Amino acid sequence: MKFENLLSDINGFGRFQVMIIVISFIGRFTLPCHFMLNNFIAAVPSHHCDVSSLDDSEVFRNLSWVEKLAVSIPVQKDGTLSSCTMFAEPQYHLLLNSTNGTDLPTVSCQNGWVYDNTTFKSTLTSQWDLVCDKKGKNKATVTIFFIGVMFGAMTFGSLSDRYGRRIMLLVSYVFGMLFAVASAFSTSYVMFAVLRFFTGFCITGIVIVSAVLSVEWVSIEHRKLVGVIDSLSWTFGNAAFAGIAYLVNDWRYLTVSVTSPLILAIVTWRWMPESARWLIANGKLEQAHKYLKKCAKMNQRKESTKNLELTLFLNRPYSYLDLIRTPKMRRLALRTGTVWFCVATAFYGISFNITGFGLNLYLTQFTYAVVELPAKGLVYFLLDKIGRRSTEVGSLLLVGVCLGINILIPRDMSVIRTVVAIIGKGFSSASFATVVLYNSELYPTVVRQNGMGYNSFMARLGVSLAPLILLLEDVWRELPQVVLCCVAVLGGMVARTLPETRNRCLPETIEDIEQMHGPLDCIKLEAENV
């Protein structure tokens, strides 16, 4: 009996599946907070050289604070105080004339910096003076985290196909929380960077494991609902993060605050079932039967378990090499990897480059989250109306159109440019929501987590390159937009070559991929079994 038919008998979307979605939602809620955490904990407050050492001079000590700054810190062309230099000697004559002293001799800050604590009580920047010649270390924390995410995706993808979805989800919960909390108590920058790497490494398991586990337990017609709900957990997490960051303005407490939901995720994990598909594919028929009976009981289909017939597919370990051993799997991996890379590059390229809101950091963070809601609502409507492939292709091409339009709009028309950018971000969010579900439906059960891990790795590679693409602005002002536009269009073209999965059975084995001319048709399979 095909698993879809078996799942239909015991109700492929009842209380049992709702329980899985709720538990997954709790754990996934913290993900966007950590992915965007650097926007707040590594923020750079206004700062200038600490000149308190000059108080040894009686003349300087008797000046007001404004006067002390005027005679010790150069003023830049935009009227702000220099962040990284101070006068070699106090320039008292500046109190008598209006010159800004740009031609006077200066030196780098000698005794550290003074930071504006109006917005942030404490950040990584102020904690370890990651400014001026050390500002590269501040930016490196983002890269270090996402490198951890990249390698974590590959590791958890492989381990989940080998040892099971459920246990690896718990490992991700526990170690992700431990490393995140430990990073909040770091006593040095190096310690923080190392712990941040392992936080990214562990926490990414939540992304790829929960998404696959949810999809493998629901019926065909409800897979789109699960995919969109999983995606909305990111949106709600982002929106809530803005409020949490506003209330908690110390980087250590903020890190602990956004990690705390994992405690509840660990507690609720005990009710998370293992994937019956994975159990069957790995010869664990007795355990699979137990979970299927539990599903039938919760969904009030207990009588359907009397005739459960489980078929053993195979029982051997799989690895990432199985993604390239056979021709059709190899082509599938190449195409999906390219699409994920393009989706992530376009999404984060736009997210990092939207300007012109005129809002503070917290409102901007909230706005970024809110604009995703209508996009994902549209995805839910289109996934069954026009299919996964058309939704993915269309959203990516529309991202390219929005980026192309902004290349042509003059820079002084900031309002129009911002509106177009927001629309583009909405379409990029739609492409991301679609590709996660689409990917889980394309890969067979025996390597589904390997496929998710590989594609997540490709996505994080795109995330890492997005900031570098934005730096191309130094070469030509519109070059980042041109590159992101081309990437989005390329992703749409490659997505066009993927098979449609709407109303199709999930493939179970690599042989299902190699032997079929298209996606598995449940109606045909059911007829053949009869």
Short mmCIF file of C-alpha atoms in Angstrom, two decimals:
data_model
loop_
_atom_site.label_atom_id
_atom_site.label_comp_id
_atom_site.label_asym_id
_atom_site.label_seq_id
_atom_site.Cartn_x
_atom_site.Cartn_y
_atom_site.Cartn_z
CA MET A 1 0.00 0.00 0.00
CA LYS A 2 1.35 3.43 -0.98
CA PHE A 3 1.99 5.61 2.08
CA GLU A 4 -0.33 8.36 0.78
CA ASN A 5 -3.18 5.86 0.62
CA LEU A 6 -2.38 4.60 4.11
CA LEU A 7 -2.22 8.16 5.45
CA SER A 8 -5.55 8.95 3.83
CA ASP A 9 -7.17 6.03 5.68
CA ILE A 10 -6.10 7.38 9.07
CA ASN A 11 -6.78 11.05 8.14
CA GLY A 12 -3.81 12.92 6.71
CA PHE A 13 -4.70 16.15 8.47
CA GLY A 14 -6.29 15.79 11.89
CA ARG A 15 -5.40 16.51 15.50
CA PHE A 16 -2.20 14.50 15.17
CA GLN A 17 -0.90 16.69 12.35
CA VAL A 18 -2.01 19.89 14.09
CA MET A 19 0.02 18.79 17.12
CA ILE A 20 3.13 18.39 14.94
CA ILE A 21 2.63 21.82 13.37
CA VAL A 22 2.19 23.54 16.75
CA ILE A 23 5.28 21.89 18.24
CA SER A 24 7.31 22.79 15.14
CA PHE A 25 6.04 26.37 15.26
CA ILE A 26 7.31 26.80 18.83
CA GLY A 27 10.82 25.76 17.92
CA ARG A 28 10.94 27.67 14.62
CA PHE A 29 9.77 30.90 16.27
CA THR A 30 13.28 31.61 17.58
CA LEU A 31 15.00 31.11 14.21
CA PRO A 32 14.40 34.55 12.61
CA CYS A 33 15.40 36.18 15.89
CA HIS A 34 18.83 34.54 15.71
CA PHE A 35 19.19 35.07 11.97
CA MET A 36 18.54 38.80 12.39
CA LEU A 37 20.09 39.14 15.85
CA ASN A 38 23.19 40.94 14.61
CA ASN A 39 21.07 43.88 13.45
CA PHE A 40 20.70 44.74 17.14
CA ILE A 41 23.47 43.13 19.18
CA ALA A 42 26.13 44.32 16.71
CA ALA A 43 24.59 47.75 16.09
CA VAL A 44 27.09 50.61 16.05
CA PRO A 45 25.98 53.48 18.33
CA SER A 46 27.25 57.00 17.74
CA HIS A 47 30.71 57.23 19.25
CA HIS A 48 33.79 59.40 19.55
CA CYS A 49 37.17 59.25 21.25
CA ASP A 50 37.23 59.20 25.04
CA VAL A 51 38.95 62.45 26.06
CA SER A 52 38.51 62.08 29.81
CA SER A 53 42.28 61.68 30.22
CA LEU A 54 42.67 65.35 29.27
CA ASP A 55 40.98 66.30 32.54
CA ASP A 56 44.44 66.27 34.08
CA SER A 57 44.76 69.74 32.63
CA GLU A 58 43.02 72.33 34.83
CA VAL A 59 42.06 74.45 31.83
CA PHE A 60 40.40 71.49 30.09
CA ARG A 61 38.74 70.30 33.30
CA ASN A 62 36.97 73.65 33.75
CA LEU A 63 35.34 73.52 30.30
CA SER A 64 31.76 72.38 29.76
CA TRP A 65 31.22 69.00 28.05
CA VAL A 66 30.34 70.66 24.73
CA GLU A 67 33.45 72.81 24.90
CA LYS A 68 35.62 69.80 25.72
CA LEU A 69 34.41 68.07 22.58
CA ALA A 70 34.90 71.20 20.48
CA VAL A 71 38.58 71.53 21.38
CA SER A 72 39.44 67.81 21.30
CA ILE A 73 37.36 66.13 18.54
CA PRO A 74 37.40 67.16 14.85
CA VAL A 75 34.10 67.90 13.14
CA GLN A 76 33.40 66.11 9.84
CA LYS A 77 31.94 67.68 6.72
CA ASP A 78 28.44 66.54 7.63
CA GLY A 79 28.67 68.33 10.98
CA THR A 80 29.08 65.21 13.13
CA LEU A 81 32.02 64.49 15.42
CA SER A 82 34.79 62.29 14.08
CA SER A 83 34.39 58.70 15.28
CA CYS A 84 37.99 57.56 15.05
CA THR A 85 40.28 60.57 15.50
CA MET A 86 41.01 63.31 18.00
CA PHE A 87 43.27 66.35 17.96
CA ALA A 88 46.86 65.66 18.93
CA GLU A 89 46.56 68.53 21.41
CA PRO A 90 43.48 70.44 22.68
CA GLN A 91 42.73 73.30 20.27
CA TYR A 92 41.41 76.00 22.60
CA HIS A 93 41.37 78.62 19.85
CA LEU A 94 38.42 76.79 18.27
CA LEU A 95 36.24 78.21 21.03
CA LEU A 96 36.84 81.68 19.58
CA ASN A 97 36.12 81.04 15.88
CA SER A 98 33.85 78.84 13.77
CA THR A 99 36.44 76.85 11.86
CA ASN A 100 36.09 73.06 12.17
CA GLY A 101 39.81 72.49 12.43
CA THR A 102 40.02 69.99 9.57
CA ASP A 103 43.62 70.96 8.81
CA LEU A 104 44.87 70.53 12.37
CA PRO A 105 47.01 67.50 13.32
CA THR A 106 45.00 64.50 14.56
CA VAL A 107 45.73 61.09 16.02
CA SER A 108 43.68 57.93 16.43
CA CYS A 109 41.75 57.48 19.66
CA GLN A 110 44.22 56.97 22.49
CA ASN A 111 42.00 55.88 25.38
CA GLY A 112 39.04 54.10 23.84
CA TRP A 113 35.64 55.50 22.91
CA VAL A 114 32.51 56.99 24.41
CA TYR A 115 29.24 55.54 23.08
CA ASP A 116 25.75 56.99 22.85
CA ASN A 117 23.58 54.70 24.98
CA THR A 118 20.28 56.36 24.06
CA THR A 119 19.10 53.45 21.88
CA PHE A 120 21.26 50.56 23.04
CA LYS A 121 22.43 50.04 26.60
CA SER A 122 25.13 47.66 25.41
CA THR A 123 26.17 46.06 22.10
CA LEU A 124 29.05 43.94 20.87
CA THR A 125 30.49 47.16 19.48
CA SER A 126 30.63 48.96 22.80
CA GLN A 127 31.54 45.79 24.70
CA TRP A 128 34.80 45.17 22.83
CA ASP A 129 35.30 48.49 20.96
CA LEU A 130 34.64 46.96 17.54
CA VAL A 131 34.90 50.28 15.71
CA CYS A 132 37.36 52.08 13.45
CA ASP A 133 40.23 49.69 12.69
CA LYS A 134 38.32 46.84 14.41
CA LYS A 135 35.01 47.32 12.62
CA GLY A 136 35.78 44.35 10.39
CA LYS A 137 35.46 42.08 13.42
CA ASN A 138 31.99 43.46 14.04
CA LYS A 139 30.83 42.61 10.52
CA ALA A 140 32.57 39.24 10.72
CA THR A 141 30.16 38.03 13.40
CA VAL A 142 27.39 37.77 10.77
CA THR A 143 29.61 35.79 8.43
CA ILE A 144 30.80 33.51 11.22
CA PHE A 145 27.22 32.72 12.23
CA PHE A 146 26.13 31.90 8.68
CA ILE A 147 29.20 29.76 8.04
CA GLY A 148 28.04 27.75 11.04
CA VAL A 149 24.56 27.58 9.51
CA MET A 150 26.01 26.35 6.20
CA PHE A 151 27.95 23.47 7.72
CA GLY A 152 25.19 22.70 10.20
CA ALA A 153 22.72 22.29 7.35
CA MET A 154 24.92 19.69 5.67
CA THR A 155 25.57 17.86 8.94
CA PHE A 156 22.00 17.73 10.23
CA GLY A 157 20.68 16.85 6.79
CA SER A 158 22.90 13.78 6.66
CA LEU A 159 22.40 12.75 10.30
CA SER A 160 18.61 13.10 10.07
CA ASP A 161 18.46 10.67 7.15
CA ARG A 162 20.77 8.28 9.02
CA TYR A 163 19.48 8.44 12.62
CA GLY A 164 15.99 9.87 12.24
CA ARG A 165 14.22 13.23 12.25
CA ARG A 166 13.02 13.23 15.84
CA ILE A 167 16.28 12.66 17.69
CA MET A 168 18.20 15.15 15.56
CA LEU A 169 15.51 17.76 16.22
CA LEU A 170 16.11 17.34 19.94
CA VAL A 171 19.88 17.59 19.45
CA SER A 172 19.37 20.83 17.55
CA TYR A 173 17.07 22.23 20.26
CA VAL A 174 19.37 21.38 23.17
CA PHE A 175 22.73 22.30 21.73
CA GLY A 176 21.39 25.34 19.91
CA MET A 177 20.06 26.68 23.22
CA LEU A 178 23.23 25.81 25.16
CA PHE A 179 25.59 27.50 22.71
CA ALA A 180 23.32 30.55 22.32
CA VAL A 181 23.03 31.11 26.07
CA ALA A 182 26.75 30.48 26.53
CA SER A 183 27.53 33.12 23.89
CA ALA A 184 25.62 35.67 25.97
CA PHE A 185 28.15 35.16 28.77
CA SER A 186 31.22 35.47 26.55
CA THR A 187 34.18 37.19 28.15
CA SER A 188 36.04 37.92 24.92
CA TYR A 189 35.32 38.54 21.26
CA VAL A 190 37.00 35.28 20.22
CA MET A 191 34.89 33.32 22.68
CA PHE A 192 31.73 34.96 21.35
CA ALA A 193 32.68 34.29 17.71
CA VAL A 194 33.35 30.60 18.38
CA LEU A 195 30.10 30.14 20.31
CA ARG A 196 28.16 32.06 17.66
CA PHE A 197 29.51 29.68 15.01
CA PHE A 198 28.27 26.66 16.96
CA THR A 199 24.93 28.36 17.62
CA GLY A 200 24.41 28.72 13.87
CA PHE A 201 25.66 25.17 13.33
CA CYS A 202 23.14 23.65 15.76
CA ILE A 203 20.14 25.88 15.30
CA THR A 204 19.92 25.26 11.55
CA GLY A 205 18.86 21.69 12.31
CA ILE A 206 15.54 23.09 13.50
CA VAL A 207 14.92 24.61 10.06
CA ILE A 208 15.53 21.58 7.90
CA VAL A 209 14.29 18.84 10.25
CA SER A 210 10.98 20.40 11.31
CA ALA A 211 10.05 21.37 7.74
CA VAL A 212 10.56 17.85 6.43
CA LEU A 213 8.97 16.16 9.44
CA SER A 214 5.80 18.23 9.07
CA VAL A 215 5.47 17.54 5.33
CA GLU A 216 6.04 13.79 5.72
CA TRP A 217 3.06 13.42 8.06
CA VAL A 218 0.37 15.28 6.10
CA SER A 219 -1.79 14.31 3.14
CA ILE A 220 -1.15 15.66 -0.34
CA GLU A 221 -3.86 18.30 -0.31
CA HIS A 222 -2.60 19.78 2.99
CA ARG A 223 1.10 19.99 2.20
CA LYS A 224 0.75 23.57 0.96
CA LEU A 225 -0.94 24.60 4.22
CA VAL A 226 1.91 23.13 6.26
CA GLY A 227 4.49 24.79 4.04
CA VAL A 228 2.90 28.22 4.42
CA ILE A 229 2.41 27.84 8.19
CA ASP A 230 6.07 26.89 8.61
CA SER A 231 6.98 29.97 6.62
CA LEU A 232 4.68 32.17 8.70
CA SER A 233 6.54 31.11 11.84
CA TRP A 234 9.46 33.10 10.41
CA THR A 235 7.24 36.12 9.75
CA PHE A 236 5.69 36.15 13.23
CA GLY A 237 9.08 35.57 14.81
CA ASN A 238 10.48 38.56 12.93
CA ALA A 239 7.59 40.78 13.97
CA ALA A 240 7.84 39.75 17.63
CA PHE A 241 11.61 40.19 17.53
CA ALA A 242 11.18 43.91 16.87
CA GLY A 243 9.21 44.25 20.11
CA ILE A 244 11.61 42.08 22.11
CA ALA A 245 14.60 44.06 20.88
CA TYR A 246 12.86 47.32 21.77
CA LEU A 247 12.23 46.17 25.34
CA VAL A 248 15.61 44.47 25.86
CA ASN A 249 18.43 46.78 24.79
CA ASP A 250 21.36 44.94 26.33
CA TRP A 251 22.97 42.46 23.92
CA ARG A 252 23.49 39.74 26.54
CA TYR A 253 19.91 39.81 27.82
CA LEU A 254 18.56 40.06 24.25
CA THR A 255 20.45 36.93 23.20
CA VAL A 256 19.05 34.99 26.16
CA SER A 257 15.53 36.36 25.58
CA VAL A 258 15.25 35.23 21.96
CA THR A 259 16.70 31.82 22.85
CA SER A 260 14.28 31.13 25.73
CA PRO A 261 11.44 29.73 23.51
CA LEU A 262 13.67 26.69 22.93
CA ILE A 263 13.01 25.67 26.54
CA LEU A 264 9.34 25.22 25.67
CA ALA A 265 10.31 23.49 22.41
CA ILE A 266 12.40 20.97 24.36
CA VAL A 267 9.53 20.31 26.79
CA THR A 268 7.01 19.75 23.96
CA TRP A 269 9.44 17.58 21.95
CA ARG A 270 8.31 14.51 23.91
CA TRP A 271 5.05 14.59 21.93
CA MET A 272 6.78 14.95 18.56
CA PRO A 273 6.49 11.70 16.56
CA GLU A 274 9.16 10.22 14.36
CA SER A 275 8.49 10.27 10.63
CA ALA A 276 6.65 7.07 9.74
CA ARG A 277 8.01 7.40 6.19
CA TRP A 278 11.56 7.41 7.50
CA LEU A 279 10.89 4.46 9.81
CA ILE A 280 9.43 2.38 6.99
CA ALA A 281 12.26 3.31 4.63
CA ASN A 282 14.76 2.16 7.25
CA GLY A 283 13.10 -1.13 8.12
CA LYS A 284 11.64 -0.04 11.46
CA LEU A 285 8.14 -1.29 10.69
CA GLU A 286 7.15 -1.94 14.30
CA GLN A 287 7.88 1.65 15.36
CA ALA A 288 6.17 3.00 12.25
CA HIS A 289 3.09 0.94 13.06
CA LYS A 290 3.07 2.38 16.61
CA TYR A 291 3.07 5.98 15.39
CA LEU A 292 0.48 5.27 12.71
CA LYS A 293 -1.84 3.76 15.33
CA LYS A 294 -1.31 6.81 17.52
CA CYS A 295 -2.12 9.06 14.55
CA ALA A 296 -5.30 7.08 13.79
CA LYS A 297 -6.39 7.22 17.44
CA MET A 298 -5.91 11.01 17.72
CA ASN A 299 -7.64 11.54 14.39
CA GLN A 300 -10.54 9.28 15.46
CA ARG A 301 -9.81 6.69 12.77
CA LYS A 302 -8.82 3.86 15.09
CA GLU A 303 -10.75 1.26 13.10
CA SER A 304 -8.56 1.99 10.07
CA THR A 305 -5.47 0.53 11.79
CA LYS A 306 -6.83 -3.02 11.65
CA ASN A 307 -5.78 -3.47 8.05
CA LEU A 308 -2.54 -1.48 8.07
CA GLU A 309 -0.13 -3.01 5.59
CA LEU A 310 3.42 -1.65 5.69
CA THR A 311 5.88 -2.35 2.93
CA LEU A 312 9.62 -2.28 3.53
CA PHE A 313 11.35 -0.22 0.85
CA LEU A 314 15.00 -0.85 1.70
CA ASN A 315 17.37 -0.72 4.60
CA ARG A 316 20.74 0.83 3.92
CA PRO A 317 22.31 4.13 4.97
CA TYR A 318 22.25 7.05 2.52
CA SER A 319 24.58 9.99 2.20
CA TYR A 320 25.10 13.12 0.14
CA LEU A 321 26.85 11.00 -2.48
CA ASP A 322 23.46 9.48 -3.30
CA LEU A 323 22.38 12.89 -4.57
CA ILE A 324 24.85 12.56 -7.45
CA ARG A 325 25.20 8.78 -8.02
CA THR A 326 22.37 8.50 -10.55
CA PRO A 327 21.65 10.80 -13.52
CA LYS A 328 18.17 12.09 -12.64
CA MET A 329 19.04 12.66 -8.98
CA ARG A 330 22.18 14.48 -10.10
CA ARG A 331 20.21 16.79 -12.38
CA LEU A 332 17.62 17.36 -9.65
CA ALA A 333 20.29 18.30 -7.10
CA LEU A 334 22.00 20.69 -9.53
CA ARG A 335 18.75 22.46 -10.37
CA THR A 336 17.36 22.76 -6.84
CA GLY A 337 20.74 23.90 -5.51
CA THR A 338 20.84 26.66 -8.11
CA VAL A 339 17.28 27.74 -7.33
CA TRP A 340 17.94 27.87 -3.57
CA PHE A 341 21.10 29.89 -4.12
CA CYS A 342 19.25 32.39 -6.30
CA VAL A 343 16.25 32.64 -3.96
CA ALA A 344 18.42 33.32 -0.90
CA THR A 345 20.72 35.77 -2.69
CA ALA A 346 17.81 37.81 -4.01
CA PHE A 347 15.88 37.72 -0.72
CA TYR A 348 18.74 38.84 1.50
CA GLY A 349 20.14 41.20 -1.13
CA ILE A 350 16.83 43.07 -1.14
CA SER A 351 16.42 42.83 2.64
CA PHE A 352 19.85 44.37 3.23
CA ASN A 353 19.25 47.08 0.64
CA ILE A 354 15.76 48.48 1.33
CA THR A 355 16.08 52.15 2.30
CA GLY A 356 13.93 55.23 2.48
CA PHE A 357 11.46 54.24 5.20
CA GLY A 358 12.45 57.11 7.47
CA LEU A 359 11.73 54.82 10.43
CA ASN A 360 13.90 53.78 13.34
CA LEU A 361 15.55 50.38 13.51
CA TYR A 362 12.72 48.71 15.42
CA LEU A 363 9.95 49.94 13.11
CA THR A 364 12.02 48.93 10.10
CA GLN A 365 12.43 45.41 11.49
CA PHE A 366 8.67 45.22 12.09
CA THR A 367 7.91 46.54 8.60
CA TYR A 368 10.15 43.91 7.02
CA ALA A 369 8.07 41.23 8.74
CA VAL A 370 4.66 42.72 7.98
CA VAL A 371 5.27 42.99 4.22
CA GLU A 372 5.70 39.20 4.11
CA LEU A 373 2.13 38.47 5.27
CA PRO A 374 0.26 39.33 2.05
CA ALA A 375 2.99 37.62 0.01
CA LYS A 376 2.60 34.35 1.87
CA GLY A 377 -1.18 34.62 1.75
CA LEU A 378 -0.87 34.85 -2.03
CA VAL A 379 1.41 31.82 -2.04
CA TYR A 380 -1.21 29.76 -0.19
CA PHE A 381 -3.77 30.65 -2.84
CA LEU A 382 -1.49 30.00 -5.83
CA LEU A 383 0.21 26.74 -4.81
CA ASP A 384 -2.84 24.69 -5.81
CA LYS A 385 -4.28 27.08 -8.40
CA ILE A 386 -1.23 27.24 -10.66
CA GLY A 387 1.13 24.77 -8.98
CA ARG A 388 4.45 24.87 -7.14
CA ARG A 389 6.60 25.33 -10.21
CA SER A 390 4.64 28.23 -11.68
CA THR A 391 4.46 29.96 -8.29
CA GLU A 392 8.23 29.66 -7.83
CA VAL A 393 9.03 30.74 -11.38
CA GLY A 394 6.57 33.63 -11.31
CA SER A 395 7.70 35.00 -7.95
CA LEU A 396 11.39 34.91 -8.95
CA LEU A 397 10.75 36.59 -12.30
CA LEU A 398 8.68 39.30 -10.59
CA VAL A 399 11.56 39.86 -8.16
CA GLY A 400 13.76 40.41 -11.21
CA VAL A 401 11.21 42.82 -12.68
CA CYS A 402 11.09 44.90 -9.48
CA LEU A 403 14.88 45.04 -9.30
CA GLY A 404 15.04 45.99 -12.96
CA ILE A 405 12.50 48.80 -12.49
CA ASN A 406 14.51 50.24 -9.61
CA ILE A 407 17.57 50.41 -11.85
CA LEU A 408 15.66 52.79 -14.13
CA ILE A 409 14.00 54.94 -11.45
CA PRO A 410 16.11 58.01 -10.55
CA ARG A 411 17.66 58.02 -7.09
CA ASP A 412 15.89 61.22 -6.08
CA MET A 413 12.50 59.46 -6.41
CA SER A 414 13.08 57.68 -3.11
CA VAL A 415 9.41 57.06 -2.26
CA ILE A 416 8.72 55.22 -5.51
CA ARG A 417 11.97 53.28 -5.24
CA THR A 418 11.07 52.21 -1.70
CA VAL A 419 7.57 51.05 -2.73
CA VAL A 420 9.01 48.99 -5.60
CA ALA A 421 11.64 47.55 -3.27
CA ILE A 422 8.97 46.52 -0.75
CA ILE A 423 6.97 44.82 -3.52
CA GLY A 424 10.15 43.05 -4.63
CA LYS A 425 10.81 41.88 -1.08
CA GLY A 426 7.27 40.52 -0.92
CA PHE A 427 7.82 38.45 -4.06
CA SER A 428 11.20 37.26 -2.79
CA SER A 429 9.52 36.17 0.44
CA ALA A 430 6.94 34.29 -1.63
CA SER A 431 9.72 32.51 -3.53
CA PHE A 432 11.36 31.47 -0.25
CA ALA A 433 8.09 30.16 1.20
CA THR A 434 7.47 28.14 -1.96
CA VAL A 435 10.92 26.65 -2.41
CA VAL A 436 11.00 25.03 1.05
CA LEU A 437 7.77 23.10 0.41
CA TYR A 438 8.68 22.43 -3.21
CA ASN A 439 12.07 21.00 -2.26
CA SER A 440 10.61 18.61 0.34
CA GLU A 441 8.20 17.26 -2.28
CA LEU A 442 10.85 16.74 -4.97
CA TYR A 443 13.29 14.58 -3.00
CA PRO A 444 12.60 10.94 -2.05
CA THR A 445 12.16 9.99 1.60
CA VAL A 446 15.47 8.14 1.89
CA VAL A 447 17.49 11.28 1.05
CA ARG A 448 14.96 14.02 1.75
CA GLN A 449 16.92 15.43 4.70
CA ASN A 450 20.17 15.14 2.76
CA GLY A 451 18.52 17.10 -0.02
CA MET A 452 17.25 19.71 2.42
CA GLY A 453 20.69 19.98 4.02
CA TYR A 454 22.44 20.41 0.68
CA ASN A 455 19.98 23.01 -0.55
CA SER A 456 20.09 24.89 2.75
CA PHE A 457 23.88 24.97 2.37
CA MET A 458 23.47 26.52 -1.09
CA ALA A 459 21.01 29.06 0.31
CA ARG A 460 23.40 30.13 3.08
CA LEU A 461 26.14 30.47 0.50
CA GLY A 462 23.85 32.96 -1.24
CA VAL A 463 23.24 34.75 2.08
CA SER A 464 26.99 35.09 2.59
CA LEU A 465 27.49 36.55 -0.88
CA ALA A 466 24.59 39.03 -0.69
CA PRO A 467 26.52 41.65 1.36
CA LEU A 468 29.48 41.35 -1.02
CA ILE A 469 27.18 41.98 -3.98
CA LEU A 470 25.99 45.18 -2.33
CA LEU A 471 29.61 46.35 -2.09
CA LEU A 472 29.73 46.42 -5.90
CA GLU A 473 28.08 49.82 -5.56
CA ASP A 474 31.63 51.23 -5.34
CA VAL A 475 32.22 50.04 -8.92
CA TRP A 476 28.91 51.28 -10.34
CA ARG A 477 26.03 52.57 -8.27
CA GLU A 478 23.43 50.33 -9.91
CA LEU A 479 25.62 47.23 -10.28
CA PRO A 480 24.21 45.46 -7.15
CA GLN A 481 20.68 45.85 -8.53
CA VAL A 482 21.80 44.50 -11.91
CA VAL A 483 23.49 41.46 -10.36
CA LEU A 484 20.53 40.67 -8.07
CA CYS A 485 18.13 41.08 -11.01
CA CYS A 486 20.15 38.60 -13.09
CA VAL A 487 20.32 36.15 -10.18
CA ALA A 488 16.54 36.25 -9.68
CA VAL A 489 15.87 35.73 -13.40
CA LEU A 490 18.37 32.85 -13.51
CA GLY A 491 16.61 31.22 -10.56
CA GLY A 492 13.26 31.54 -12.33
CA MET A 493 14.62 29.99 -15.52
CA VAL A 494 16.14 27.04 -13.68
CA ALA A 495 12.98 26.53 -11.60
CA ARG A 496 11.07 26.24 -14.89
CA THR A 497 12.93 22.98 -15.59
CA LEU A 498 11.80 21.29 -12.35
CA PRO A 499 8.84 18.85 -12.35
CA GLU A 500 5.50 19.89 -10.90
CA THR A 501 4.54 18.25 -7.58
CA ARG A 502 0.99 19.52 -7.09
CA ASN A 503 -1.37 16.67 -6.11
CA ARG A 504 1.46 14.15 -6.49
CA CYS A 505 2.73 11.46 -4.13
CA LEU A 506 6.01 12.03 -2.35
CA PRO A 507 8.72 9.80 -3.86
CA GLU A 508 10.02 7.23 -1.38
CA THR A 509 13.19 5.87 -3.01
CA ILE A 510 15.81 7.00 -5.49
CA GLU A 511 14.40 4.38 -7.87
CA ASP A 512 11.11 6.31 -7.84
CA ILE A 513 13.02 9.31 -9.22
CA GLU A 514 15.04 7.37 -11.78
CA GLN A 515 12.21 5.24 -13.18
CA MET A 516 9.43 7.79 -13.54
CA HIS A 517 8.89 10.16 -16.43
CA GLY A 518 7.32 12.72 -14.11
CA PRO A 519 6.30 13.10 -10.45
CA LEU A 520 4.59 10.12 -8.83
CA ASP A 521 0.91 10.11 -9.74
CA CYS A 522 -1.09 8.79 -6.80
CA ILE A 523 -4.12 7.97 -8.91
CA LYS A 524 -2.09 5.85 -11.32
CA LEU A 525 -0.24 4.11 -8.51
CA GLU A 526 -3.46 3.29 -6.73
CA ALA A 527 -4.90 1.83 -9.94
CA GLU A 528 -1.76 -0.26 -10.46
CA ASN A 529 -1.93 -1.60 -6.91
CA VAL A 530 -5.53 -2.66 -7.48
#
